[in-house]
């Protein structure tokens, strides 16, 4: 806890950047722990959420550019350098092809969220659009984890119990929002 008290915003920035760069790092744990500093009045919730979102979005440009410039060697890079199983790579690619650019926004809380940046680069999504989709996709999760850290005073055990208890309702709400958004998007596309 001393680390989080000492480094506050810097801990949020570094952990968010590591996660955004697709490195296997549990950034949400750091957000929960630094949420205790929000509770103590040492950090501002809004600044923490925004700084985490900016750091994540900037760092997500690393896998974006790797995907953009490696192209054909992307699968080999992910499997050999990052040790990502081919099954996971296939799942990310399928998800990306199914939902297109919107997958950058909706995938952030999912296990595949950090890897979607590679496929966004591969698909040559406009960089400004990519940054905005990434930023707004990660914000709700930064807010959730920092707030839970605030509410439970950085206690990971209590936070974990809460998340286990409400995992299904939270998942249903998220899926509902995604389905509504996709339905609206499809109806708009049909009109054109």
PDB file of C-alpha atoms in Angstrom:
ATOM      1  CA  UNK A   1       0.000   0.000   0.000  1.00  0.00           C
ATOM      2  CA  UNK A   2       2.976   2.317   0.585  1.00  0.00           C
ATOM      3  CA  UNK A   3       3.832   2.165  -3.123  1.00  0.00           C
ATOM      4  CA  UNK A   4       0.354   3.371  -4.087  1.00  0.00           C
ATOM      5  CA  UNK A   5       0.408   6.096  -1.441  1.00  0.00           C
ATOM      6  CA  UNK A   6       3.791   7.306  -2.642  1.00  0.00           C
ATOM      7  CA  UNK A   7       3.233   7.166  -6.399  1.00  0.00           C
ATOM      8  CA  UNK A   8      -0.551   7.714  -6.773  1.00  0.00           C
ATOM      9  CA  UNK A   9      -1.143   9.152 -10.246  1.00  0.00           C
ATOM     10  CA  UNK A  10       2.175   7.810 -11.514  1.00  0.00           C
ATOM     11  CA  UNK A  11       1.114   4.276 -10.499  1.00  0.00           C
ATOM     12  CA  UNK A  12      -2.129   4.747 -12.459  1.00  0.00           C
ATOM     13  CA  UNK A  13      -0.266   6.056 -15.517  1.00  0.00           C
ATOM     14  CA  UNK A  14       2.379   3.310 -15.531  1.00  0.00           C
ATOM     15  CA  UNK A  15      -0.043   0.434 -14.912  1.00  0.00           C
ATOM     16  CA  UNK A  16      -2.483   1.728 -17.535  1.00  0.00           C
ATOM     17  CA  UNK A  17       0.345   2.150 -20.048  1.00  0.00           C
ATOM     18  CA  UNK A  18       1.636  -1.380 -19.435  1.00  0.00           C
ATOM     19  CA  UNK A  19      -1.821  -2.807 -19.945  1.00  0.00           C
ATOM     20  CA  UNK A  20      -2.506  -0.624 -22.992  1.00  0.00           C
ATOM     21  CA  UNK A  21       0.759  -1.803 -24.568  1.00  0.00           C
ATOM     22  CA  UNK A  22      -0.676  -5.361 -24.391  1.00  0.00           C
ATOM     23  CA  UNK A  23       1.771  -6.520 -21.764  1.00  0.00           C
ATOM     24  CA  UNK A  24       0.403  -9.115 -19.357  1.00  0.00           C
ATOM     25  CA  UNK A  25      -0.062  -6.802 -16.398  1.00  0.00           C
ATOM     26  CA  UNK A  26      -3.087  -6.626 -14.066  1.00  0.00           C
ATOM     27  CA  UNK A  27      -3.624  -2.867 -14.256  1.00  0.00           C
ATOM     28  CA  UNK A  28      -7.048  -3.169 -12.651  1.00  0.00           C
ATOM     29  CA  UNK A  29      -5.402  -4.262  -9.390  1.00  0.00           C
ATOM     30  CA  UNK A  30      -3.359  -1.053  -9.325  1.00  0.00           C
ATOM     31  CA  UNK A  31      -6.499   0.993 -10.015  1.00  0.00           C
ATOM     32  CA  UNK A  32      -8.301  -0.695  -7.130  1.00  0.00           C
ATOM     33  CA  UNK A  33      -5.359  -0.131  -4.792  1.00  0.00           C
ATOM     34  CA  UNK A  34      -4.971   3.528  -5.787  1.00  0.00           C
ATOM     35  CA  UNK A  35      -8.714   3.945  -5.308  1.00  0.00           C
ATOM     36  CA  UNK A  36      -7.870   3.918  -1.612  1.00  0.00           C
ATOM     37  CA  UNK A  37      -5.955   7.174  -2.163  1.00  0.00           C
ATOM     38  CA  UNK A  38      -9.097   8.656  -3.677  1.00  0.00           C
ATOM     39  CA  UNK A  39     -10.950   7.642  -0.522  1.00  0.00           C
ATOM     40  CA  UNK A  40      -8.242   9.292   1.612  1.00  0.00           C
ATOM     41  CA  UNK A  41      -8.546  12.511  -0.413  1.00  0.00           C
ATOM     42  CA  UNK A  42      -4.992  12.220  -1.784  1.00  0.00           C
ATOM     43  CA  UNK A  43      -6.127  11.705  -5.384  1.00  0.00           C
ATOM     44  CA  UNK A  44      -9.002  12.993  -7.463  1.00  0.00           C
ATOM     45  CA  UNK A  45     -11.222  10.292  -9.002  1.00  0.00           C
ATOM     46  CA  UNK A  46     -11.787  12.278 -12.215  1.00  0.00           C
ATOM     47  CA  UNK A  47      -8.062  12.927 -12.769  1.00  0.00           C
ATOM     48  CA  UNK A  48      -7.232   9.285 -12.083  1.00  0.00           C
ATOM     49  CA  UNK A  49      -9.792   8.053 -14.607  1.00  0.00           C
ATOM     50  CA  UNK A  50      -8.672  10.529 -17.287  1.00  0.00           C
ATOM     51  CA  UNK A  51      -4.925  10.021 -16.746  1.00  0.00           C
ATOM     52  CA  UNK A  52      -5.374   6.250 -16.854  1.00  0.00           C
ATOM     53  CA  UNK A  53      -7.395   6.558 -20.070  1.00  0.00           C
ATOM     54  CA  UNK A  54      -4.802   8.785 -21.718  1.00  0.00           C
ATOM     55  CA  UNK A  55      -1.896   6.524 -20.705  1.00  0.00           C
ATOM     56  CA  UNK A  56      -3.732   3.398 -21.883  1.00  0.00           C
ATOM     57  CA  UNK A  57      -4.685   5.008 -25.211  1.00  0.00           C
ATOM     58  CA  UNK A  58      -1.190   6.290 -25.967  1.00  0.00           C
ATOM     59  CA  UNK A  59       0.413   2.960 -25.055  1.00  0.00           C
ATOM     60  CA  UNK A  60      -2.168   1.107 -27.199  1.00  0.00           C
ATOM     61  CA  UNK A  61      -0.494   2.772 -30.189  1.00  0.00           C
ATOM     62  CA  UNK A  62       2.445   0.365 -29.761  1.00  0.00           C
ATOM     63  CA  UNK A  63       0.444  -2.765 -30.691  1.00  0.00           C
ATOM     64  CA  UNK A  64      -1.534  -0.680 -33.207  1.00  0.00           C
ATOM     65  CA  UNK A  65       1.657   0.214 -35.113  1.00  0.00           C
ATOM     66  CA  UNK A  66       3.036  -3.311 -34.749  1.00  0.00           C
ATOM     67  CA  UNK A  67      -0.144  -4.597 -36.411  1.00  0.00           C
ATOM     68  CA  UNK A  68      -0.020  -1.875 -39.043  1.00  0.00           C
ATOM     69  CA  UNK A  69       3.579  -2.435 -40.110  1.00  0.00           C
ATOM     70  CA  UNK A  70       4.213  -6.123 -39.448  1.00  0.00           C
ATOM     71  CA  UNK A  71       0.995  -7.256 -41.193  1.00  0.00           C
ATOM     72  CA  UNK A  72       1.944 -10.709 -42.495  1.00  0.00           C
ATOM     73  CA  UNK A  73       4.216 -11.448 -39.553  1.00  0.00           C
ATOM     74  CA  UNK A  74       1.604 -10.449 -36.955  1.00  0.00           C
ATOM     75  CA  UNK A  75       0.543 -13.991 -36.058  1.00  0.00           C
ATOM     76  CA  UNK A  76       4.142 -15.150 -35.757  1.00  0.00           C
ATOM     77  CA  UNK A  77       4.993 -12.087 -33.621  1.00  0.00           C
ATOM     78  CA  UNK A  78       2.050 -12.656 -31.268  1.00  0.00           C
ATOM     79  CA  UNK A  79       2.787 -16.368 -30.903  1.00  0.00           C
ATOM     80  CA  UNK A  80       6.577 -16.251 -30.593  1.00  0.00           C
ATOM     81  CA  UNK A  81       7.317 -12.913 -28.927  1.00  0.00           C
ATOM     82  CA  UNK A  82       4.224 -12.456 -26.757  1.00  0.00           C
ATOM     83  CA  UNK A  83       3.381 -16.170 -26.336  1.00  0.00           C
ATOM     84  CA  UNK A  84      -0.281 -15.588 -27.188  1.00  0.00           C
ATOM     85  CA  UNK A  85      -1.990 -18.925 -27.950  1.00  0.00           C
ATOM     86  CA  UNK A  86      -3.252 -19.287 -31.526  1.00  0.00           C
ATOM     87  CA  UNK A  87      -6.744 -20.002 -30.173  1.00  0.00           C
ATOM     88  CA  UNK A  88      -6.802 -16.563 -28.533  1.00  0.00           C
ATOM     89  CA  UNK A  89      -5.456 -14.870 -31.671  1.00  0.00           C
ATOM     90  CA  UNK A  90      -8.194 -16.521 -33.739  1.00  0.00           C
ATOM     91  CA  UNK A  91     -10.839 -15.391 -31.228  1.00  0.00           C
ATOM     92  CA  UNK A  92      -9.611 -11.785 -31.370  1.00  0.00           C
ATOM     93  CA  UNK A  93      -9.527 -11.797 -35.165  1.00  0.00           C
ATOM     94  CA  UNK A  94     -13.027 -13.287 -35.379  1.00  0.00           C
ATOM     95  CA  UNK A  95     -14.321 -10.695 -32.888  1.00  0.00           C
ATOM     96  CA  UNK A  96     -12.675  -7.874 -34.835  1.00  0.00           C
ATOM     97  CA  UNK A  97     -14.092  -9.011 -38.166  1.00  0.00           C
ATOM     98  CA  UNK A  98     -17.552  -9.408 -36.668  1.00  0.00           C
ATOM     99  CA  UNK A  99     -17.745  -5.982 -35.011  1.00  0.00           C
ATOM    100  CA  UNK A 100     -15.251  -3.953 -37.064  1.00  0.00           C
ATOM    101  CA  UNK A 101     -13.971  -0.664 -35.684  1.00  0.00           C
ATOM    102  CA  UNK A 102     -16.527  -0.769 -32.870  1.00  0.00           C
ATOM    103  CA  UNK A 103     -14.678  -3.802 -31.482  1.00  0.00           C
ATOM    104  CA  UNK A 104     -11.914  -1.408 -30.374  1.00  0.00           C
ATOM    105  CA  UNK A 105     -14.443   0.292 -28.091  1.00  0.00           C
ATOM    106  CA  UNK A 106     -16.368  -2.715 -26.757  1.00  0.00           C
ATOM    107  CA  UNK A 107     -13.486  -5.144 -26.269  1.00  0.00           C
ATOM    108  CA  UNK A 108     -11.505  -3.211 -23.664  1.00  0.00           C
ATOM    109  CA  UNK A 109     -12.953  -4.959 -20.594  1.00  0.00           C
ATOM    110  CA  UNK A 110     -12.793  -8.387 -22.222  1.00  0.00           C
ATOM    111  CA  UNK A 111      -9.821 -10.741 -22.097  1.00  0.00           C
ATOM    112  CA  UNK A 112      -9.159  -9.962 -25.761  1.00  0.00           C
ATOM    113  CA  UNK A 113      -9.308  -6.193 -25.295  1.00  0.00           C
ATOM    114  CA  UNK A 114      -5.592  -5.555 -25.131  1.00  0.00           C
ATOM    115  CA  UNK A 115      -4.923  -7.596 -28.275  1.00  0.00           C
ATOM    116  CA  UNK A 116      -7.557  -5.879 -30.420  1.00  0.00           C
ATOM    117  CA  UNK A 117      -5.109  -3.012 -31.006  1.00  0.00           C
ATOM    118  CA  UNK A 118      -2.946  -5.265 -33.200  1.00  0.00           C
ATOM    119  CA  UNK A 119      -5.899  -6.014 -35.461  1.00  0.00           C
ATOM    120  CA  UNK A 120      -6.963  -2.371 -35.546  1.00  0.00           C
ATOM    121  CA  UNK A 121      -3.503  -1.543 -36.895  1.00  0.00           C
ATOM    122  CA  UNK A 122      -3.657  -4.443 -39.322  1.00  0.00           C
ATOM    123  CA  UNK A 123      -7.012  -3.141 -40.601  1.00  0.00           C
ATOM    124  CA  UNK A 124      -5.475   0.352 -40.878  1.00  0.00           C
ATOM    125  CA  UNK A 125      -8.198   2.043 -38.819  1.00  0.00           C
ATOM    126  CA  UNK A 126      -7.812   5.822 -38.803  1.00  0.00           C
ATOM    127  CA  UNK A 127      -5.425   6.602 -35.945  1.00  0.00           C
ATOM    128  CA  UNK A 128      -7.567   9.395 -34.460  1.00  0.00           C
ATOM    129  CA  UNK A 129     -10.632   7.150 -34.503  1.00  0.00           C
ATOM    130  CA  UNK A 130      -8.580   4.354 -32.910  1.00  0.00           C
ATOM    131  CA  UNK A 131      -7.362   6.620 -30.091  1.00  0.00           C
ATOM    132  CA  UNK A 132     -10.872   7.941 -29.412  1.00  0.00           C
ATOM    133  CA  UNK A 133     -12.466   4.467 -29.449  1.00  0.00           C
ATOM    134  CA  UNK A 134      -9.739   3.186 -27.149  1.00  0.00           C
ATOM    135  CA  UNK A 135      -9.978   6.149 -24.773  1.00  0.00           C
ATOM    136  CA  UNK A 136     -13.761   6.047 -24.444  1.00  0.00           C
ATOM    137  CA  UNK A 137     -13.736   2.245 -24.284  1.00  0.00           C
ATOM    138  CA  UNK A 138     -11.372   2.145 -21.309  1.00  0.00           C
ATOM    139  CA  UNK A 139     -12.860   5.073 -19.334  1.00  0.00           C
ATOM    140  CA  UNK A 140     -15.821   3.169 -17.823  1.00  0.00           C
ATOM    141  CA  UNK A 141     -13.476   0.443 -16.590  1.00  0.00           C
ATOM    142  CA  UNK A 142     -11.024   2.900 -15.085  1.00  0.00           C
ATOM    143  CA  UNK A 143     -13.944   4.561 -13.324  1.00  0.00           C
ATOM    144  CA  UNK A 144     -15.325   1.231 -12.098  1.00  0.00           C
ATOM    145  CA  UNK A 145     -12.030  -0.035 -10.675  1.00  0.00           C
ATOM    146  CA  UNK A 146     -10.998   3.262  -9.101  1.00  0.00           C
ATOM    147  CA  UNK A 147     -14.451   3.687  -7.605  1.00  0.00           C
ATOM    148  CA  UNK A 148     -14.430   0.139  -6.228  1.00  0.00           C
ATOM    149  CA  UNK A 149     -11.024   0.881  -4.702  1.00  0.00           C
ATOM    150  CA  UNK A 150     -12.511   4.036  -3.222  1.00  0.00           C
ATOM    151  CA  UNK A 151     -15.608   2.255  -1.935  1.00  0.00           C
ATOM    152  CA  UNK A 152     -13.729  -0.726  -0.470  1.00  0.00           C
ATOM    153  CA  UNK A 153     -10.748   1.397   0.639  1.00  0.00           C
ATOM    154  CA  UNK A 154      -8.347  -0.543  -1.598  1.00  0.00           C
ATOM    155  CA  UNK A 155      -9.281  -3.915  -0.094  1.00  0.00           C
ATOM    156  CA  UNK A 156      -8.776  -6.434  -2.909  1.00  0.00           C
ATOM    157  CA  UNK A 157     -10.576  -9.250  -1.080  1.00  0.00           C
ATOM    158  CA  UNK A 158     -13.767  -7.227  -0.599  1.00  0.00           C
ATOM    159  CA  UNK A 159     -13.570  -5.915  -4.152  1.00  0.00           C
ATOM    160  CA  UNK A 160     -13.121  -9.446  -5.494  1.00  0.00           C
ATOM    161  CA  UNK A 161     -16.136 -10.695  -3.523  1.00  0.00           C
ATOM    162  CA  UNK A 162     -18.219  -7.817  -4.867  1.00  0.00           C
ATOM    163  CA  UNK A 163     -17.158  -8.501  -8.453  1.00  0.00           C
ATOM    164  CA  UNK A 164     -17.906 -12.225  -8.079  1.00  0.00           C
ATOM    165  CA  UNK A 165     -21.313 -11.468  -6.605  1.00  0.00           C
ATOM    166  CA  UNK A 166     -22.293  -8.953  -9.285  1.00  0.00           C
ATOM    167  CA  UNK A 167     -20.375 -10.393 -12.230  1.00  0.00           C
ATOM    168  CA  UNK A 168     -23.487 -11.798 -13.927  1.00  0.00           C
ATOM    169  CA  UNK A 169     -25.635  -8.643 -13.612  1.00  0.00           C
ATOM    170  CA  UNK A 170     -22.742  -6.452 -14.765  1.00  0.00           C
ATOM    171  CA  UNK A 171     -22.116  -8.761 -17.733  1.00  0.00           C
ATOM    172  CA  UNK A 172     -25.814  -8.745 -18.671  1.00  0.00           C
ATOM    173  CA  UNK A 173     -25.930  -4.943 -18.578  1.00  0.00           C
ATOM    174  CA  UNK A 174     -22.802  -4.691 -20.727  1.00  0.00           C
ATOM    175  CA  UNK A 175     -24.142  -7.214 -23.242  1.00  0.00           C
ATOM    176  CA  UNK A 176     -27.463  -5.375 -23.373  1.00  0.00           C
ATOM    177  CA  UNK A 177     -25.727  -2.071 -24.138  1.00  0.00           C
ATOM    178  CA  UNK A 178     -23.620  -3.746 -26.841  1.00  0.00           C
ATOM    179  CA  UNK A 179     -26.661  -5.407 -28.443  1.00  0.00           C
ATOM    180  CA  UNK A 180     -28.608  -2.137 -28.447  1.00  0.00           C
ATOM    181  CA  UNK A 181     -25.679  -0.274 -29.989  1.00  0.00           C
ATOM    182  CA  UNK A 182     -25.138  -2.923 -32.680  1.00  0.00           C
ATOM    183  CA  UNK A 183     -28.874  -2.953 -33.479  1.00  0.00           C
ATOM    184  CA  UNK A 184     -28.903   0.821 -33.865  1.00  0.00           C
ATOM    185  CA  UNK A 185     -25.795   0.678 -36.056  1.00  0.00           C
ATOM    186  CA  UNK A 186     -27.274  -2.050 -38.282  1.00  0.00           C
ATOM    187  CA  UNK A 187     -30.538  -0.148 -38.664  1.00  0.00           C
ATOM    188  CA  UNK A 188     -28.591   2.966 -39.670  1.00  0.00           C
ATOM    189  CA  UNK A 189     -26.598   0.944 -42.206  1.00  0.00           C
ATOM    190  CA  UNK A 190     -29.827  -0.458 -43.703  1.00  0.00           C
ATOM    191  CA  UNK A 191     -31.182   3.063 -44.171  1.00  0.00           C
ATOM    192  CA  UNK A 192     -28.262   3.955 -46.457  1.00  0.00           C
TER     193      UNK A 192
END
